Amino acid sequence: MYVEKSLKFLSLLLPALFFIETYQAASAEELPIQLGPRPLYLIDDMDKGELKDRLLQCQAGPFTSSSFSIGHRGAALQFPEHTKESYVAAARMGAGILECDATFTKDKELVCRHSQCDLHTTTDILLKPDLAAKCSQPFNPADPGSGTKASAKCCTSDITLAEFRTLKGKMDGANKDAKTPEEYLKGTANWRTDLYNPRGTLMTHAESIELIDDLGLMFTPELKSASVAMPYEGNYSQQDYAQALVDEYKTAGIDPERVFAQSFDLQDVLYWIENEPAFGEQAVYLDGRYRGNSLNPADPATFKPSMQELADKGVKIIAPPLWMLLDLDEDGKIIPSVYAKEAKKAGLDIITWTLERSGPLASGGGWYYKTVSDAINNDGDMMVALHVLAQDVGVRGVFSDWPATTTYYANCMGIN
């Protein structure tokens, strides 16, 4: 009887053990890549030519993950940014690198948010009265009579990590004509979707590390500028903040070669180079010097510091918005900018941002294509710009809000 019961127990246990083993193996191996219809939609929209023909020849695949394809906040074109669902969607679309923008809570815990103060547009915090009352600026309804727009400002530093965990992510957006918090949250751009809002699982930075590690991919955390005065509460300095980001990878036992830490603050990058050289070796300087028109990508005299000076400081990778890398020749053809050439001449690697963030491109593509807008008149021109970035500029990676597009291109062109 004992043997019979033991065999029966094993017959029930073995399938469960097999499931666990299979799940663990699948998480460590490469995910099956599913690109969906969008890459071919874009290619179909291209003007006739050799590039279109070449890209069409790749439609049967197979497709694999590529580090050229970087998931910007996950797959933020359709999934709530910096959520578990967004990261997994990006991985399934072949992104080889995933981004967690890291900021901190009231109790100095790192969480994934694009800004320290975007909870009012990217989560449901305004629907939780106890937490909404803690916002730096609680919800103010629109007043058509005075022309006042609806507003709110809710920061991760307004709440603790425990409180943050009670929130749900949503598509970024706000209705500035709203009279109620419920109306305010309904501001998704009409070329995006709320289809994947129902789950919206927010993540701490440490949880993003665990997830991305399980997926077998690489990491590109961005240390976000603090919206509160630093040192925070008098004792949490910018250096503490920069160190905390790296420490969470060290605690998780992550090889620094898998991590591309980013910051718009050059001092953060230099801190990592000096104090955490294994991580500083491929730290990414996000070039925001275009703000205030202080940098003209066509004029090296405005590059302060110069590309060579950045390289001499130990910076290895620079990451400007894609428009800074592109220009038009006299025939209206997209070519590399002077900025791109100077970066390459100084030996800097280049990563750029962000593809699939502009909506339909028929009217010139908006901010991300501002230097080449005369050459952008259909969605397929995205692939032309991507081709110039990859082949003529020589970028090592491209952030995309829909990584299937960059994955398709990378596989077709043999870029790992």
Coordinates of C-alpha atoms in Angstrom, one line a residue:
M1 CA 0.0 0.0 0.0
Y2 CA 2.8 2.4 0.9
V3 CA 4.6 1.7 -2.4
E4 CA 1.4 2.2 -4.3
K5 CA 0.7 5.6 -2.6
S6 CA 4.3 6.6 -3.2
L7 CA 4.1 5.9 -6.9
K8 CA 0.8 7.7 -7.2
F9 CA 2.3 10.8 -5.4
L10 CA 5.3 10.7 -7.8
S11 CA 3.0 10.5 -10.8
L12 CA 1.4 13.7 -9.6
L13 CA 4.6 15.5 -8.6
L14 CA 6.7 14.8 -11.7
P15 CA 4.6 16.9 -14.2
A16 CA 4.8 19.8 -11.8
L17 CA 8.6 19.4 -11.5
F18 CA 8.8 19.2 -15.3
F19 CA 6.8 22.4 -15.6
I20 CA 9.0 24.2 -13.1
E21 CA 12.2 23.0 -14.9
T22 CA 10.8 23.9 -18.3
Y23 CA 9.7 27.4 -17.1
Q24 CA 13.2 28.1 -15.6
A25 CA 14.9 26.9 -18.7
A26 CA 12.7 29.0 -20.9
S27 CA 13.4 32.1 -18.9
A28 CA 17.1 31.7 -19.3
E29 CA 17.0 31.0 -23.0
E30 CA 16.1 33.3 -25.8
L31 CA 12.4 34.1 -26.0
P32 CA 10.6 33.2 -29.3
I33 CA 10.6 36.5 -31.2
Q34 CA 7.3 37.8 -32.5
L35 CA 7.4 41.0 -34.5
G36 CA 3.8 41.3 -35.6
P37 CA 2.6 43.3 -38.7
R38 CA 4.1 46.7 -37.9
P39 CA 7.6 46.4 -39.5
L40 CA 6.1 45.2 -42.8
Y41 CA 3.4 47.9 -42.6
L42 CA 6.2 50.5 -42.5
I43 CA 8.2 48.7 -45.3
D44 CA 5.1 48.6 -47.4
D45 CA 4.8 52.3 -47.0
M46 CA 8.3 53.0 -48.2
D47 CA 9.0 54.6 -51.6
K48 CA 10.1 52.1 -54.2
G49 CA 13.9 51.4 -54.2
E50 CA 16.7 49.0 -53.3
L51 CA 16.3 49.4 -49.5
K52 CA 12.6 48.5 -49.6
D53 CA 13.3 45.5 -51.8
R54 CA 16.0 44.3 -49.5
L55 CA 13.9 44.7 -46.4
L56 CA 11.0 42.9 -48.0
Q57 CA 13.3 39.9 -48.6
C58 CA 13.6 39.3 -44.9
Q59 CA 9.9 39.0 -44.0
A60 CA 10.1 35.2 -43.5
G61 CA 12.7 35.6 -40.8
P62 CA 13.9 33.9 -38.7
F63 CA 14.3 36.7 -36.1
T64 CA 16.4 36.8 -33.0
S65 CA 17.0 39.3 -30.2
S66 CA 19.5 42.0 -31.0
S67 CA 21.4 44.5 -28.8
F68 CA 20.9 47.1 -31.6
S69 CA 17.2 47.1 -30.6
I70 CA 16.7 48.9 -27.3
G71 CA 13.3 48.9 -25.6
H72 CA 12.6 52.5 -24.7
R73 CA 10.7 52.3 -21.4
G74 CA 9.8 48.8 -22.7
A75 CA 7.3 48.9 -25.6
A76 CA 5.8 52.3 -24.8
L77 CA 4.0 52.8 -28.1
Q78 CA 1.1 50.6 -26.9
F79 CA 2.0 49.4 -23.3
P80 CA 2.1 51.5 -20.2
E81 CA 5.7 52.6 -19.9
H82 CA 8.0 51.1 -17.3
T83 CA 5.6 48.3 -16.4
K84 CA 6.4 44.6 -16.3
E85 CA 4.0 44.1 -19.2
S86 CA 5.9 46.7 -21.3
Y87 CA 9.3 45.1 -20.6
V88 CA 8.1 41.6 -21.5
A89 CA 6.4 42.9 -24.7
A90 CA 9.7 44.5 -25.7
A91 CA 11.6 41.3 -25.0
R92 CA 9.2 39.3 -27.1
M93 CA 9.8 41.8 -29.9
G94 CA 13.5 41.1 -29.8
A95 CA 14.9 44.0 -27.8
G96 CA 18.3 43.0 -26.6
I97 CA 18.5 45.8 -24.1
L98 CA 15.7 47.1 -21.8
E99 CA 15.5 50.5 -20.1
C100 CA 14.5 51.3 -16.5
D101 CA 14.5 55.0 -15.9
A102 CA 15.3 55.1 -12.2
T103 CA 14.2 57.7 -9.7
F104 CA 13.5 57.5 -5.9
T105 CA 10.6 57.4 -3.5
K106 CA 10.1 59.3 -0.2
D107 CA 12.0 56.5 1.6
K108 CA 14.9 56.6 -1.0
E109 CA 14.0 53.4 -2.8
L110 CA 14.7 53.2 -6.6
V111 CA 11.7 52.7 -8.9
C112 CA 11.2 52.7 -12.6
R113 CA 9.6 56.0 -13.8
H114 CA 10.5 58.3 -16.6
S115 CA 10.4 61.3 -14.3
Q116 CA 10.3 61.7 -10.5
C117 CA 7.1 63.7 -11.0
D118 CA 5.0 61.9 -13.6
L119 CA 2.7 59.7 -11.5
H120 CA -0.3 61.9 -12.2
T121 CA 0.0 61.1 -16.0
T122 CA 1.4 57.6 -15.9
T123 CA -0.4 55.9 -13.0
D124 CA -3.8 55.9 -11.3
I125 CA -2.7 57.8 -8.2
L126 CA -5.3 60.5 -8.6
L127 CA -8.0 57.9 -8.2
K128 CA -6.7 57.0 -4.7
P129 CA -7.8 59.8 -2.4
D130 CA -5.3 59.0 0.4
L131 CA -2.4 59.1 -2.0
A132 CA -3.7 61.9 -4.2
A133 CA -3.8 64.1 -1.1
K134 CA 0.0 63.6 -0.7
C135 CA 0.8 64.9 -4.2
S136 CA 3.0 67.9 -4.5
Q137 CA 0.1 69.6 -6.3
P138 CA -3.3 67.9 -5.9
F139 CA -5.6 67.8 -8.8
N140 CA -7.0 71.2 -9.9
P141 CA -10.0 71.0 -12.4
A142 CA -10.2 73.0 -15.6
D143 CA -12.1 76.2 -15.5
P144 CA -13.3 77.1 -19.1
G145 CA -14.5 80.5 -17.8
S146 CA -11.0 81.7 -16.8
G147 CA -9.1 79.5 -19.3
T148 CA -7.4 77.6 -16.6
K149 CA -6.3 74.1 -17.6
A150 CA -6.6 71.0 -15.4
S151 CA -3.3 70.3 -13.5
A152 CA -1.7 68.0 -11.0
K153 CA 1.8 67.1 -9.9
C154 CA 2.5 63.8 -8.2
C155 CA 6.0 62.6 -7.5
T156 CA 7.6 59.4 -6.4
S157 CA 9.2 61.4 -3.6
D158 CA 5.7 62.2 -2.3
I159 CA 5.0 58.6 -1.3
T160 CA 6.8 55.6 0.2
L161 CA 7.8 52.5 -1.7
A162 CA 4.9 50.6 0.0
E163 CA 2.5 53.2 -1.3
F164 CA 4.0 53.2 -4.8
R165 CA 3.4 49.4 -4.9
T166 CA -0.4 50.0 -4.7
L167 CA -0.4 52.0 -7.9
K168 CA -1.2 50.8 -11.4
G169 CA 0.6 52.0 -14.6
K170 CA -1.4 53.6 -17.4
M171 CA -0.5 55.1 -20.8
D172 CA 1.2 58.4 -20.3
G173 CA -1.2 61.3 -20.9
A174 CA -3.6 63.8 -19.4
N175 CA -6.7 65.6 -20.4
K176 CA -6.1 69.2 -19.6
D177 CA -9.8 70.1 -20.0
A178 CA -10.8 67.6 -17.3
K179 CA -13.2 68.5 -14.6
T180 CA -12.6 65.4 -12.5
P181 CA -9.6 63.1 -11.8
E182 CA -11.2 60.4 -13.8
E183 CA -11.4 62.6 -16.9
Y184 CA -7.9 63.9 -16.3
L185 CA -6.5 60.4 -16.7
K186 CA -8.1 60.0 -20.2
G187 CA -5.4 61.7 -22.2
T188 CA -3.8 59.0 -24.3
A189 CA -2.7 60.2 -27.8
N190 CA -5.1 59.0 -30.5
W191 CA -2.3 57.1 -32.2
R192 CA -1.6 55.0 -29.1
T193 CA -4.0 52.8 -27.2
D194 CA -5.4 52.0 -23.7
L195 CA -5.9 48.4 -24.6
Y196 CA -3.1 47.2 -22.3
N197 CA -3.8 49.5 -19.3
P198 CA -5.8 46.9 -17.2
R199 CA -2.7 45.3 -15.7
G200 CA 0.1 48.0 -15.7
T201 CA 2.3 46.3 -13.1
L202 CA 4.8 48.9 -11.7
M203 CA 8.3 47.9 -10.9
T204 CA 11.1 48.8 -8.6
H205 CA 14.6 49.1 -10.1
A206 CA 15.6 45.9 -8.3
E207 CA 12.6 44.1 -9.7
S208 CA 13.4 45.2 -13.2
I209 CA 16.9 43.8 -12.8
E210 CA 15.5 40.5 -11.7
L211 CA 13.1 40.4 -14.7
I212 CA 15.6 41.4 -17.3
D213 CA 18.1 39.0 -15.9
D214 CA 15.6 36.2 -16.1
L215 CA 14.9 37.2 -19.7
G216 CA 18.7 36.9 -20.5
L217 CA 18.9 40.5 -21.8
M218 CA 21.0 43.5 -21.1
F219 CA 20.2 46.6 -19.0
T220 CA 20.3 50.3 -19.7
P221 CA 19.1 52.2 -16.5
E222 CA 18.9 55.9 -16.7
L223 CA 19.5 57.9 -13.5
K224 CA 16.8 60.5 -13.8
S225 CA 17.3 64.1 -12.7
A226 CA 15.8 64.6 -9.2
S227 CA 12.8 67.0 -9.1
V228 CA 13.5 67.6 -5.4
A229 CA 16.4 69.6 -4.1
M230 CA 19.6 67.6 -3.6
P231 CA 20.9 66.5 -1.2
Y232 CA 17.5 65.1 -0.5
E233 CA 16.5 65.6 3.1
G234 CA 19.9 66.9 3.7
N235 CA 21.8 63.6 3.5
Y236 CA 21.1 61.9 0.2
S237 CA 23.5 63.4 -2.3
Q238 CA 23.6 63.1 -6.1
Q239 CA 26.7 60.8 -5.6
D240 CA 24.7 58.6 -3.2
Y241 CA 21.9 58.4 -5.8
A242 CA 24.4 57.5 -8.6
Q243 CA 26.0 54.9 -6.4
A244 CA 22.7 53.4 -5.3
L245 CA 21.9 52.7 -8.9
V246 CA 25.1 50.7 -9.5
D247 CA 24.9 49.0 -6.1
E248 CA 21.6 47.3 -7.0
Y249 CA 23.3 45.5 -10.0
K250 CA 26.2 44.5 -7.8
T251 CA 23.9 43.1 -5.1
A252 CA 22.1 41.1 -7.9
G253 CA 25.5 39.8 -9.1
I254 CA 25.0 41.3 -12.6
D255 CA 28.1 41.4 -14.9
P256 CA 28.9 45.1 -15.5
E257 CA 29.4 44.3 -19.2
R258 CA 25.6 43.8 -19.4
V259 CA 24.9 47.2 -18.0
F260 CA 24.8 50.5 -19.9
A261 CA 24.1 53.1 -17.1
Q262 CA 22.9 56.4 -18.6
S263 CA 22.5 60.0 -17.4
F264 CA 21.9 63.5 -18.9
D265 CA 24.2 64.8 -16.2
L266 CA 27.8 64.4 -17.3
Q267 CA 28.9 64.5 -13.7
D268 CA 27.0 61.2 -13.0
V269 CA 28.8 59.6 -15.9
L270 CA 32.2 60.9 -14.7
Y271 CA 31.3 59.6 -11.2
W272 CA 30.8 56.1 -12.5
I273 CA 34.0 56.3 -14.6
E274 CA 36.0 57.3 -11.5
N275 CA 34.3 55.3 -8.7
E276 CA 32.8 52.3 -10.5
P277 CA 35.1 51.8 -13.5
A278 CA 33.7 48.4 -14.5
F279 CA 30.3 50.2 -14.9
G280 CA 31.8 53.5 -16.1
E281 CA 33.5 51.6 -19.0
Q282 CA 30.2 51.7 -20.9
A283 CA 28.3 54.4 -19.2
V284 CA 26.2 56.5 -21.6
Y285 CA 26.2 60.2 -21.7
L286 CA 22.8 61.3 -22.8
D287 CA 23.5 64.5 -24.7
G288 CA 20.9 67.1 -23.7
R289 CA 22.9 70.1 -24.7
Y290 CA 20.3 70.9 -27.4
R291 CA 18.2 72.4 -24.6
G292 CA 18.1 76.2 -24.9
N293 CA 19.7 75.9 -28.4
S294 CA 23.1 75.9 -26.8
L295 CA 24.3 73.2 -29.2
N296 CA 24.0 73.3 -33.0
P297 CA 24.7 69.9 -34.5
A298 CA 26.1 71.6 -37.6
D299 CA 28.6 73.7 -35.7
P300 CA 31.4 72.0 -33.7
A301 CA 32.3 75.3 -32.1
T302 CA 29.1 74.9 -30.0
F303 CA 30.1 71.5 -28.7
K304 CA 31.2 72.3 -25.2
P305 CA 32.9 70.2 -24.1
S306 CA 34.0 69.0 -27.5
M307 CA 33.7 65.4 -28.6
Q308 CA 37.4 64.9 -28.1
E309 CA 37.3 66.5 -24.6
L310 CA 34.5 64.1 -23.7
A311 CA 36.6 61.1 -24.9
D312 CA 39.6 62.4 -23.0
K313 CA 37.5 62.4 -19.8
G314 CA 36.8 58.7 -20.3
V315 CA 33.4 58.9 -21.9
K316 CA 33.0 56.0 -24.4
I317 CA 29.3 56.3 -25.5
I318 CA 27.3 59.4 -26.4
A319 CA 23.5 59.3 -26.9
P320 CA 21.8 62.3 -28.6
P321 CA 18.3 62.4 -30.0
L322 CA 18.2 61.0 -33.6
W323 CA 17.7 64.5 -35.2
M324 CA 21.1 65.6 -34.0
L325 CA 22.7 62.8 -36.0
L326 CA 20.9 63.5 -39.3
D327 CA 21.0 66.2 -41.9
L328 CA 20.1 66.7 -45.6
D329 CA 22.4 67.2 -48.5
E330 CA 21.8 69.6 -51.3
D331 CA 19.6 67.1 -53.0
G332 CA 17.4 66.5 -50.0
K333 CA 18.9 63.1 -49.1
I334 CA 19.3 62.1 -45.5
I335 CA 23.0 62.0 -44.5
P336 CA 25.0 62.0 -41.3
S337 CA 25.3 65.3 -39.5
V338 CA 28.5 67.1 -38.6
Y339 CA 27.7 66.2 -35.0
A340 CA 27.7 62.5 -35.9
K341 CA 31.0 62.8 -37.8
E342 CA 32.7 64.6 -34.9
A343 CA 31.6 62.0 -32.5
K344 CA 33.0 59.2 -34.7
K345 CA 36.2 61.1 -35.3
A346 CA 36.7 61.3 -31.5
G347 CA 36.2 57.5 -31.2
L348 CA 32.9 57.7 -29.4
D349 CA 30.3 55.0 -29.8
I350 CA 26.8 56.3 -30.5
I351 CA 23.4 55.2 -29.3
T352 CA 20.3 57.3 -30.3
W353 CA 16.7 57.9 -29.3
T354 CA 13.8 57.5 -30.0
L355 CA 12.2 55.7 -32.9
E356 CA 8.4 55.0 -33.0
R357 CA 7.7 58.0 -30.6
S358 CA 6.4 60.5 -33.1
G359 CA 3.0 59.0 -34.3
P360 CA 2.3 59.2 -38.0
L361 CA 5.1 60.9 -40.0
A362 CA 3.1 62.3 -43.0
S363 CA 3.6 65.9 -41.8
G364 CA 7.4 65.6 -41.3
G365 CA 7.8 63.6 -38.2
G366 CA 7.9 66.3 -35.6
W367 CA 10.7 66.9 -33.0
Y368 CA 12.6 63.7 -33.5
Y369 CA 13.0 64.4 -37.3
K370 CA 13.3 68.2 -37.1
T371 CA 16.6 68.4 -39.1
V372 CA 15.3 66.2 -41.9
S373 CA 11.6 66.9 -41.9
D374 CA 11.7 67.9 -45.6
A375 CA 12.6 64.3 -46.4
I376 CA 9.9 62.7 -44.2
N377 CA 6.4 62.4 -45.7
N378 CA 5.3 58.9 -44.9
D379 CA 5.7 56.3 -42.2
G380 CA 8.0 54.3 -44.3
D381 CA 10.6 57.1 -44.2
M382 CA 11.3 55.9 -40.6
M383 CA 13.1 52.9 -42.2
V384 CA 15.1 55.2 -44.4
A385 CA 16.3 57.3 -41.4
L386 CA 17.0 54.1 -39.5
H387 CA 19.1 52.8 -42.4
V388 CA 21.2 56.0 -42.4
L389 CA 21.7 55.9 -38.7
A390 CA 22.8 52.2 -38.8
Q391 CA 24.9 52.2 -42.0
D392 CA 26.2 55.8 -42.5
V393 CA 26.3 57.2 -38.9
G394 CA 27.2 53.8 -37.5
V395 CA 25.2 53.8 -34.3
R396 CA 25.5 50.8 -32.0
G397 CA 21.9 50.8 -30.9
V398 CA 18.6 52.6 -31.3
F399 CA 15.9 53.2 -28.7
S400 CA 12.5 52.4 -29.9
D401 CA 9.0 52.6 -28.4
W402 CA 8.1 49.6 -30.5
P403 CA 11.3 47.4 -30.7
A404 CA 9.8 45.1 -33.4
T405 CA 10.8 47.8 -35.9
T406 CA 14.5 47.9 -34.9
T407 CA 14.7 44.2 -34.4
Y408 CA 13.4 43.5 -37.9
Y409 CA 15.9 45.9 -39.4
A410 CA 18.8 44.5 -37.3
N411 CA 18.1 40.9 -38.3
C412 CA 17.7 41.9 -42.0
M413 CA 21.0 43.7 -42.0
G414 CA 22.8 41.1 -39.9
I415 CA 23.3 43.3 -36.9
N416 CA 23.6 41.3 -33.7

